[in-house]
PDB file of C-alpha atoms in Angstrom:
ATOM      1  CA  UNK A   1      24.948  -4.235   4.789  1.00  0.00           C
ATOM      2  CA  UNK A   2      28.763  -4.105   4.609  1.00  0.00           C
ATOM      3  CA  UNK A   3      30.062  -7.665   4.342  1.00  0.00           C
ATOM      4  CA  UNK A   4      33.746  -6.734   4.086  1.00  0.00           C
ATOM      5  CA  UNK A   5      33.615  -4.545   7.181  1.00  0.00           C
ATOM      6  CA  UNK A   6      31.779  -7.223   9.159  1.00  0.00           C
ATOM      7  CA  UNK A   7      34.355  -9.849   8.229  1.00  0.00           C
ATOM      8  CA  UNK A   8      37.235  -7.498   9.100  1.00  0.00           C
ATOM      9  CA  UNK A   9      35.736  -7.004  12.552  1.00  0.00           C
ATOM     10  CA  UNK A  10      35.818 -10.731  13.374  1.00  0.00           C
ATOM     11  CA  UNK A  11      38.430 -11.833  15.874  1.00  0.00           C
ATOM     12  CA  UNK A  12      40.722 -14.800  15.252  1.00  0.00           C
ATOM     13  CA  UNK A  13      38.627 -17.538  16.918  1.00  0.00           C
ATOM     14  CA  UNK A  14      35.442 -16.350  15.182  1.00  0.00           C
ATOM     15  CA  UNK A  15      37.091 -16.280  11.774  1.00  0.00           C
ATOM     16  CA  UNK A  16      38.610 -19.731  12.332  1.00  0.00           C
ATOM     17  CA  UNK A  17      35.255 -21.170  13.380  1.00  0.00           C
ATOM     18  CA  UNK A  18      33.564 -19.818  10.254  1.00  0.00           C
ATOM     19  CA  UNK A  19      36.362 -21.124   8.022  1.00  0.00           C
ATOM     20  CA  UNK A  20      36.117 -24.552   9.679  1.00  0.00           C
ATOM     21  CA  UNK A  21      32.344 -24.490   9.135  1.00  0.00           C
ATOM     22  CA  UNK A  22      32.771 -23.697   5.441  1.00  0.00           C
ATOM     23  CA  UNK A  23      35.577 -26.177   4.700  1.00  0.00           C
ATOM     24  CA  UNK A  24      33.916 -29.026   6.604  1.00  0.00           C
ATOM     25  CA  UNK A  25      30.670 -28.591   4.686  1.00  0.00           C
ATOM     26  CA  UNK A  26      32.446 -28.000   1.352  1.00  0.00           C
ATOM     27  CA  UNK A  27      34.467 -31.209   1.719  1.00  0.00           C
ATOM     28  CA  UNK A  28      31.418 -33.336   2.614  1.00  0.00           C
ATOM     29  CA  UNK A  29      30.977 -35.925   1.219  1.00  0.00           C
ATOM     30  CA  UNK A  30      34.054 -35.066  -0.887  1.00  0.00           C
ATOM     31  CA  UNK A  31      35.875 -31.946  -2.020  1.00  0.00           C
ATOM     32  CA  UNK A  32      34.052 -30.064  -4.770  1.00  0.00           C
ATOM     33  CA  UNK A  33      30.985 -32.286  -4.919  1.00  0.00           C
ATOM     34  CA  UNK A  34      28.496 -29.755  -3.561  1.00  0.00           C
ATOM     35  CA  UNK A  35      26.271 -28.260  -6.283  1.00  0.00           C
ATOM     36  CA  UNK A  36      26.639 -24.509  -6.740  1.00  0.00           C
ATOM     37  CA  UNK A  37      23.192 -23.958  -5.182  1.00  0.00           C
ATOM     38  CA  UNK A  38      24.317 -25.743  -2.022  1.00  0.00           C
ATOM     39  CA  UNK A  39      27.503 -23.668  -1.911  1.00  0.00           C
ATOM     40  CA  UNK A  40      25.432 -20.491  -2.212  1.00  0.00           C
ATOM     41  CA  UNK A  41      23.227 -21.578   0.685  1.00  0.00           C
ATOM     42  CA  UNK A  42      26.280 -22.549   2.735  1.00  0.00           C
ATOM     43  CA  UNK A  43      27.918 -19.150   2.230  1.00  0.00           C
ATOM     44  CA  UNK A  44      24.614 -17.400   2.958  1.00  0.00           C
ATOM     45  CA  UNK A  45      24.345 -19.259   6.284  1.00  0.00           C
ATOM     46  CA  UNK A  46      27.893 -18.303   7.220  1.00  0.00           C
ATOM     47  CA  UNK A  47      27.232 -14.644   6.378  1.00  0.00           C
ATOM     48  CA  UNK A  48      24.203 -14.768   8.651  1.00  0.00           C
ATOM     49  CA  UNK A  49      26.181 -16.438  11.429  1.00  0.00           C
ATOM     50  CA  UNK A  50      28.842 -13.717  11.365  1.00  0.00           C
ATOM     51  CA  UNK A  51      26.209 -10.955  11.382  1.00  0.00           C
ATOM     52  CA  UNK A  52      26.819  -9.659   7.863  1.00  0.00           C
ATOM     53  CA  UNK A  53      23.223 -10.195   6.706  1.00  0.00           C
ATOM     54  CA  UNK A  54      21.148  -9.828   9.834  1.00  0.00           C
ATOM     55  CA  UNK A  55      18.669 -12.329  11.196  1.00  0.00           C
ATOM     56  CA  UNK A  56      15.874 -11.615   8.707  1.00  0.00           C
ATOM     57  CA  UNK A  57      17.086  -9.576   5.731  1.00  0.00           C
ATOM     58  CA  UNK A  58      14.512  -8.204   3.300  1.00  0.00           C
ATOM     59  CA  UNK A  59      14.597  -8.860  -0.428  1.00  0.00           C
ATOM     60  CA  UNK A  60      15.964  -5.349  -0.893  1.00  0.00           C
ATOM     61  CA  UNK A  61      18.747  -6.038   1.645  1.00  0.00           C
ATOM     62  CA  UNK A  62      19.776  -9.156  -0.269  1.00  0.00           C
ATOM     63  CA  UNK A  63      19.580  -7.433  -3.653  1.00  0.00           C
ATOM     64  CA  UNK A  64      21.772  -4.541  -2.592  1.00  0.00           C
ATOM     65  CA  UNK A  65      24.064  -6.373  -0.172  1.00  0.00           C
ATOM     66  CA  UNK A  66      24.771  -9.392  -2.383  1.00  0.00           C
ATOM     67  CA  UNK A  67      24.258  -7.529  -5.679  1.00  0.00           C
ATOM     68  CA  UNK A  68      21.809 -10.053  -7.072  1.00  0.00           C
ATOM     69  CA  UNK A  69      18.485  -9.737  -8.886  1.00  0.00           C
ATOM     70  CA  UNK A  70      15.139  -9.686  -7.109  1.00  0.00           C
ATOM     71  CA  UNK A  71      14.269 -13.038  -8.696  1.00  0.00           C
ATOM     72  CA  UNK A  72      17.451 -14.626  -7.409  1.00  0.00           C
ATOM     73  CA  UNK A  73      16.971 -13.106  -3.954  1.00  0.00           C
ATOM     74  CA  UNK A  74      13.423 -14.554  -3.767  1.00  0.00           C
ATOM     75  CA  UNK A  75      14.663 -17.971  -4.856  1.00  0.00           C
ATOM     76  CA  UNK A  76      17.435 -17.868  -2.248  1.00  0.00           C
ATOM     77  CA  UNK A  77      15.017 -16.957   0.531  1.00  0.00           C
ATOM     78  CA  UNK A  78      12.544 -19.627  -0.539  1.00  0.00           C
ATOM     79  CA  UNK A  79      15.200 -22.367  -0.560  1.00  0.00           C
ATOM     80  CA  UNK A  80      16.343 -21.367   2.916  1.00  0.00           C
ATOM     81  CA  UNK A  81      12.866 -21.072   4.380  1.00  0.00           C
ATOM     82  CA  UNK A  82      11.616 -24.355   2.964  1.00  0.00           C
ATOM     83  CA  UNK A  83      14.516 -26.112   4.711  1.00  0.00           C
ATOM     84  CA  UNK A  84      13.744 -24.475   8.017  1.00  0.00           C
ATOM     85  CA  UNK A  85      10.450 -26.384   8.027  1.00  0.00           C
ATOM     86  CA  UNK A  86       8.196 -23.658   9.416  1.00  0.00           C
ATOM     87  CA  UNK A  87       5.223 -25.206  11.189  1.00  0.00           C
ATOM     88  CA  UNK A  88       1.775 -25.031   9.610  1.00  0.00           C
ATOM     89  CA  UNK A  89       0.511 -22.988  12.564  1.00  0.00           C
ATOM     90  CA  UNK A  90       3.363 -20.494  12.219  1.00  0.00           C
ATOM     91  CA  UNK A  91       2.708 -20.057   8.496  1.00  0.00           C
ATOM     92  CA  UNK A  92      -1.005 -19.594   9.183  1.00  0.00           C
ATOM     93  CA  UNK A  93      -0.184 -16.790  11.616  1.00  0.00           C
ATOM     94  CA  UNK A  94       2.141 -15.148   9.121  1.00  0.00           C
ATOM     95  CA  UNK A  95      -0.570 -15.233   6.452  1.00  0.00           C
ATOM     96  CA  UNK A  96      -3.032 -13.680   8.900  1.00  0.00           C
ATOM     97  CA  UNK A  97      -0.532 -10.960   9.794  1.00  0.00           C
ATOM     98  CA  UNK A  98      -0.137 -10.006   6.132  1.00  0.00           C
ATOM     99  CA  UNK A  99      -3.891 -10.007   5.579  1.00  0.00           C
ATOM    100  CA  UNK A 100      -4.420  -7.773   8.604  1.00  0.00           C
ATOM    101  CA  UNK A 101      -1.622  -5.293   7.934  1.00  0.00           C
ATOM    102  CA  UNK A 102      -0.561  -5.313   4.283  1.00  0.00           C
ATOM    103  CA  UNK A 103      -3.782  -5.582   2.304  1.00  0.00           C
ATOM    104  CA  UNK A 104      -6.335  -3.383   0.629  1.00  0.00           C
ATOM    105  CA  UNK A 105      -9.327  -3.520  -1.710  1.00  0.00           C
ATOM    106  CA  UNK A 106      -9.108  -2.477  -5.334  1.00  0.00           C
ATOM    107  CA  UNK A 107     -11.875  -1.843  -7.876  1.00  0.00           C
ATOM    108  CA  UNK A 108     -14.474  -3.215  -5.442  1.00  0.00           C
ATOM    109  CA  UNK A 109     -13.776  -6.744  -6.655  1.00  0.00           C
ATOM    110  CA  UNK A 110     -10.206  -7.504  -5.573  1.00  0.00           C
ATOM    111  CA  UNK A 111      -8.475  -8.048  -2.245  1.00  0.00           C
ATOM    112  CA  UNK A 112      -4.787  -7.241  -2.747  1.00  0.00           C
ATOM    113  CA  UNK A 113      -1.876  -8.317  -0.539  1.00  0.00           C
ATOM    114  CA  UNK A 114       1.821  -7.576  -0.683  1.00  0.00           C
ATOM    115  CA  UNK A 115       3.754 -10.650   0.475  1.00  0.00           C
ATOM    116  CA  UNK A 116       7.524 -10.405   0.221  1.00  0.00           C
ATOM    117  CA  UNK A 117       8.186 -13.705   1.993  1.00  0.00           C
ATOM    118  CA  UNK A 118       8.014 -16.377  -0.760  1.00  0.00           C
ATOM    119  CA  UNK A 119       7.180 -19.248   1.614  1.00  0.00           C
ATOM    120  CA  UNK A 120       4.300 -17.338   3.210  1.00  0.00           C
ATOM    121  CA  UNK A 121       3.026 -16.512  -0.264  1.00  0.00           C
ATOM    122  CA  UNK A 122       3.249 -20.178  -1.265  1.00  0.00           C
ATOM    123  CA  UNK A 123       1.302 -21.125   1.870  1.00  0.00           C
ATOM    124  CA  UNK A 124      -1.444 -18.625   1.052  1.00  0.00           C
ATOM    125  CA  UNK A 125      -1.670 -19.953  -2.488  1.00  0.00           C
ATOM    126  CA  UNK A 126      -2.085 -23.467  -1.122  1.00  0.00           C
ATOM    127  CA  UNK A 127      -4.923 -22.287   1.135  1.00  0.00           C
ATOM    128  CA  UNK A 128      -6.515 -20.676  -1.928  1.00  0.00           C
ATOM    129  CA  UNK A 129      -6.034 -23.812  -4.023  1.00  0.00           C
ATOM    130  CA  UNK A 130      -7.740 -25.965  -1.414  1.00  0.00           C
ATOM    131  CA  UNK A 131     -10.585 -23.458  -1.233  1.00  0.00           C
ATOM    132  CA  UNK A 132     -10.823 -23.534  -5.056  1.00  0.00           C
ATOM    133  CA  UNK A 133      -9.902 -19.853  -5.309  1.00  0.00           C
ATOM    134  CA  UNK A 134      -7.803 -18.653  -8.246  1.00  0.00           C
ATOM    135  CA  UNK A 135      -5.231 -15.945  -7.415  1.00  0.00           C
ATOM    136  CA  UNK A 136      -3.478 -13.469  -9.670  1.00  0.00           C
ATOM    137  CA  UNK A 137       0.175 -12.426  -9.338  1.00  0.00           C
ATOM    138  CA  UNK A 138       0.716 -11.177 -12.878  1.00  0.00           C
ATOM    139  CA  UNK A 139       1.371  -7.592 -11.782  1.00  0.00           C
ATOM    140  CA  UNK A 140       4.273  -8.347  -9.447  1.00  0.00           C
ATOM    141  CA  UNK A 141       5.821 -11.426  -7.857  1.00  0.00           C
ATOM    142  CA  UNK A 142       5.145  -9.940  -4.415  1.00  0.00           C
ATOM    143  CA  UNK A 143       1.545  -8.910  -5.084  1.00  0.00           C
ATOM    144  CA  UNK A 144      -1.274 -11.427  -4.726  1.00  0.00           C
ATOM    145  CA  UNK A 145      -4.814 -10.532  -5.779  1.00  0.00           C
ATOM    146  CA  UNK A 146      -7.871 -12.507  -4.677  1.00  0.00           C
ATOM    147  CA  UNK A 147     -11.402 -11.874  -5.870  1.00  0.00           C
ATOM    148  CA  UNK A 148     -13.432 -10.625  -2.910  1.00  0.00           C
ATOM    149  CA  UNK A 149     -15.764 -13.598  -3.340  1.00  0.00           C
ATOM    150  CA  UNK A 150     -12.705 -15.872  -3.134  1.00  0.00           C
ATOM    151  CA  UNK A 151     -11.491 -14.128   0.011  1.00  0.00           C
ATOM    152  CA  UNK A 152     -14.730 -15.208   1.685  1.00  0.00           C
ATOM    153  CA  UNK A 153     -13.930 -18.868   1.011  1.00  0.00           C
ATOM    154  CA  UNK A 154     -10.323 -18.442   2.150  1.00  0.00           C
ATOM    155  CA  UNK A 155     -11.391 -16.841   5.440  1.00  0.00           C
ATOM    156  CA  UNK A 156     -13.936 -19.572   6.058  1.00  0.00           C
ATOM    157  CA  UNK A 157     -11.287 -22.225   5.399  1.00  0.00           C
ATOM    158  CA  UNK A 158      -8.916 -20.652   7.957  1.00  0.00           C
ATOM    159  CA  UNK A 159     -11.435 -20.750  10.818  1.00  0.00           C
ATOM    160  CA  UNK A 160     -12.227 -23.600  13.164  1.00  0.00           C
ATOM    161  CA  UNK A 161     -15.826 -24.833  13.362  1.00  0.00           C
ATOM    162  CA  UNK A 162     -16.396 -22.943  16.623  1.00  0.00           C
ATOM    163  CA  UNK A 163     -15.002 -19.753  15.092  1.00  0.00           C
ATOM    164  CA  UNK A 164     -17.178 -20.216  12.021  1.00  0.00           C
ATOM    165  CA  UNK A 165     -20.291 -20.513  14.199  1.00  0.00           C
ATOM    166  CA  UNK A 166     -19.364 -17.412  16.215  1.00  0.00           C
ATOM    167  CA  UNK A 167     -18.727 -15.358  13.069  1.00  0.00           C
ATOM    168  CA  UNK A 168     -22.054 -16.460  11.564  1.00  0.00           C
ATOM    169  CA  UNK A 169     -23.941 -15.446  14.702  1.00  0.00           C
ATOM    170  CA  UNK A 170     -22.138 -12.101  14.801  1.00  0.00           C
ATOM    171  CA  UNK A 171     -22.865 -11.279  11.164  1.00  0.00           C
ATOM    172  CA  UNK A 172     -26.522 -12.302  11.557  1.00  0.00           C
ATOM    173  CA  UNK A 173     -26.800  -9.977  14.528  1.00  0.00           C
ATOM    174  CA  UNK A 174     -25.818  -6.975  12.411  1.00  0.00           C
ATOM    175  CA  UNK A 175     -29.342  -7.342  11.039  1.00  0.00           C
ATOM    176  CA  UNK A 176     -28.477  -6.908   7.359  1.00  0.00           C
ATOM    177  CA  UNK A 177     -27.079 -10.287   6.287  1.00  0.00           C
ATOM    178  CA  UNK A 178     -29.271 -13.354   5.858  1.00  0.00           C
ATOM    179  CA  UNK A 179     -27.336 -15.892   3.762  1.00  0.00           C
ATOM    180  CA  UNK A 180     -27.453 -19.397   5.251  1.00  0.00           C
ATOM    181  CA  UNK A 181     -23.812 -20.315   4.518  1.00  0.00           C
ATOM    182  CA  UNK A 182     -20.735 -18.736   6.076  1.00  0.00           C
ATOM    183  CA  UNK A 183     -19.010 -18.186   2.712  1.00  0.00           C
ATOM    184  CA  UNK A 184     -22.197 -16.500   1.477  1.00  0.00           C
ATOM    185  CA  UNK A 185     -22.366 -14.268   4.533  1.00  0.00           C
ATOM    186  CA  UNK A 186     -18.700 -13.358   4.237  1.00  0.00           C
ATOM    187  CA  UNK A 187     -19.016 -12.726   0.510  1.00  0.00           C
ATOM    188  CA  UNK A 188     -21.806 -10.196   1.099  1.00  0.00           C
ATOM    189  CA  UNK A 189     -20.075  -8.598   4.087  1.00  0.00           C
ATOM    190  CA  UNK A 190     -16.676  -8.306   2.407  1.00  0.00           C
ATOM    191  CA  UNK A 191     -18.248  -6.936  -0.746  1.00  0.00           C
ATOM    192  CA  UNK A 192     -19.938  -4.213   1.301  1.00  0.00           C
ATOM    193  CA  UNK A 193     -16.665  -3.531   3.135  1.00  0.00           C
ATOM    194  CA  UNK A 194     -14.823  -3.222  -0.190  1.00  0.00           C
ATOM    195  CA  UNK A 195     -17.327  -0.687  -1.439  1.00  0.00           C
ATOM    196  CA  UNK A 196     -16.833   1.313   1.739  1.00  0.00           C
ATOM    197  CA  UNK A 197     -13.077   1.514   1.248  1.00  0.00           C
ATOM    198  CA  UNK A 198     -12.872   2.096  -2.501  1.00  0.00           C
ATOM    199  CA  UNK A 199     -13.454   5.562  -3.931  1.00  0.00           C
ATOM    200  CA  UNK A 200     -15.965   6.449  -6.614  1.00  0.00           C
ATOM    201  CA  UNK A 201     -13.349   6.424  -9.353  1.00  0.00           C
ATOM    202  CA  UNK A 202     -12.376   2.912 -10.410  1.00  0.00           C
ATOM    203  CA  UNK A 203      -9.294   1.806  -8.539  1.00  0.00           C
ATOM    204  CA  UNK A 204      -9.128   4.909  -6.318  1.00  0.00           C
ATOM    205  CA  UNK A 205      -8.152   3.870  -2.811  1.00  0.00           C
ATOM    206  CA  UNK A 206      -9.733   5.655   0.119  1.00  0.00           C
ATOM    207  CA  UNK A 207      -7.149   7.189   2.469  1.00  0.00           C
ATOM    208  CA  UNK A 208      -6.438   4.977   5.446  1.00  0.00           C
ATOM    209  CA  UNK A 209      -7.791   1.782   3.890  1.00  0.00           C
ATOM    210  CA  UNK A 210      -4.500  -0.069   4.294  1.00  0.00           C
ATOM    211  CA  UNK A 211      -4.361  -1.392   7.855  1.00  0.00           C
ATOM    212  CA  UNK A 212      -7.866  -0.173   8.719  1.00  0.00           C
ATOM    213  CA  UNK A 213      -9.337  -3.097   6.798  1.00  0.00           C
ATOM    214  CA  UNK A 214      -7.491  -5.357   9.208  1.00  0.00           C
ATOM    215  CA  UNK A 215      -9.593  -3.920  12.044  1.00  0.00           C
ATOM    216  CA  UNK A 216     -12.637  -5.528  10.422  1.00  0.00           C
ATOM    217  CA  UNK A 217     -10.879  -8.787   9.587  1.00  0.00           C
ATOM    218  CA  UNK A 218      -9.412  -9.289  13.080  1.00  0.00           C
ATOM    219  CA  UNK A 219     -12.662 -10.299  14.836  1.00  0.00           C
ATOM    220  CA  UNK A 220     -13.391 -12.706  11.981  1.00  0.00           C
ATOM    221  CA  UNK A 221     -10.038 -14.430  12.487  1.00  0.00           C
ATOM    222  CA  UNK A 222     -10.566 -14.411  16.263  1.00  0.00           C
ATOM    223  CA  UNK A 223     -14.070 -15.861  15.999  1.00  0.00           C
ATOM    224  CA  UNK A 224     -15.157 -13.125  18.421  1.00  0.00           C
ATOM    225  CA  UNK A 225     -18.918 -12.799  18.075  1.00  0.00           C
ATOM    226  CA  UNK A 226     -19.291  -9.614  20.101  1.00  0.00           C
ATOM    227  CA  UNK A 227     -16.425  -7.863  18.324  1.00  0.00           C
ATOM    228  CA  UNK A 228     -17.933  -8.871  14.970  1.00  0.00           C
ATOM    229  CA  UNK A 229     -21.221  -7.237  15.993  1.00  0.00           C
ATOM    230  CA  UNK A 230     -19.527  -4.068  17.309  1.00  0.00           C
ATOM    231  CA  UNK A 231     -17.322  -3.484  14.274  1.00  0.00           C
ATOM    232  CA  UNK A 232     -19.475  -4.728  11.429  1.00  0.00           C
ATOM    233  CA  UNK A 233     -22.488  -2.797  12.665  1.00  0.00           C
ATOM    234  CA  UNK A 234     -20.534   0.263  11.484  1.00  0.00           C
ATOM    235  CA  UNK A 235     -20.932  -1.074   7.935  1.00  0.00           C
ATOM    236  CA  UNK A 236     -24.664  -1.653   8.510  1.00  0.00           C
ATOM    237  CA  UNK A 237     -25.940   1.270  10.589  1.00  0.00           C
ATOM    238  CA  UNK A 238     -29.507   0.991  11.832  1.00  0.00           C
TER     239      UNK A 238
END
């Protein structure tokens, strides 16, 4: 990210348009009345418009390109994203994507996710709150840890009634799970999956667990009964 070089490459009309954009916003409703936070967001938007930041910069890009702390970069991203009013459905899909691709089990009892996007993380925490699941982010602001038992309730809460019924039928058909409730079934199944992917030593992660776990979660999210049977039968061989 080279802001100076990007600005130097602008032609006259582009530079004038960006200057007009800045001055118009800065003088509304009157010169100098915008709070510093609003000025920061205004300048950030202009830097994006001229191509200096890219369409979706990472936290690291912002830290190094703008020379700001990780905390400030997260706060900046959150303020921008909350104003863009992402739809509930879009946020749900982003949470699912993280759970499928950037998650792993730790110490048999924890489901760990790395979520750099602060708005997506906030959305996940709200899902957890509504499901009465307590999360832990004490290790890092980007790391969210759920108890495996809590993950079961979160998954159940993210499924439609039809999907819930299909997942229940699929898990019953593996022949090893008998709990009457979906959260109970998922709790048992996810606990067994965690034990499969965690090594004998406490906290040792089995090679390939990251991403592979998503293969088992995908049919649950899809509510695909046959795929649940095919994949989860690998956890419960005859």
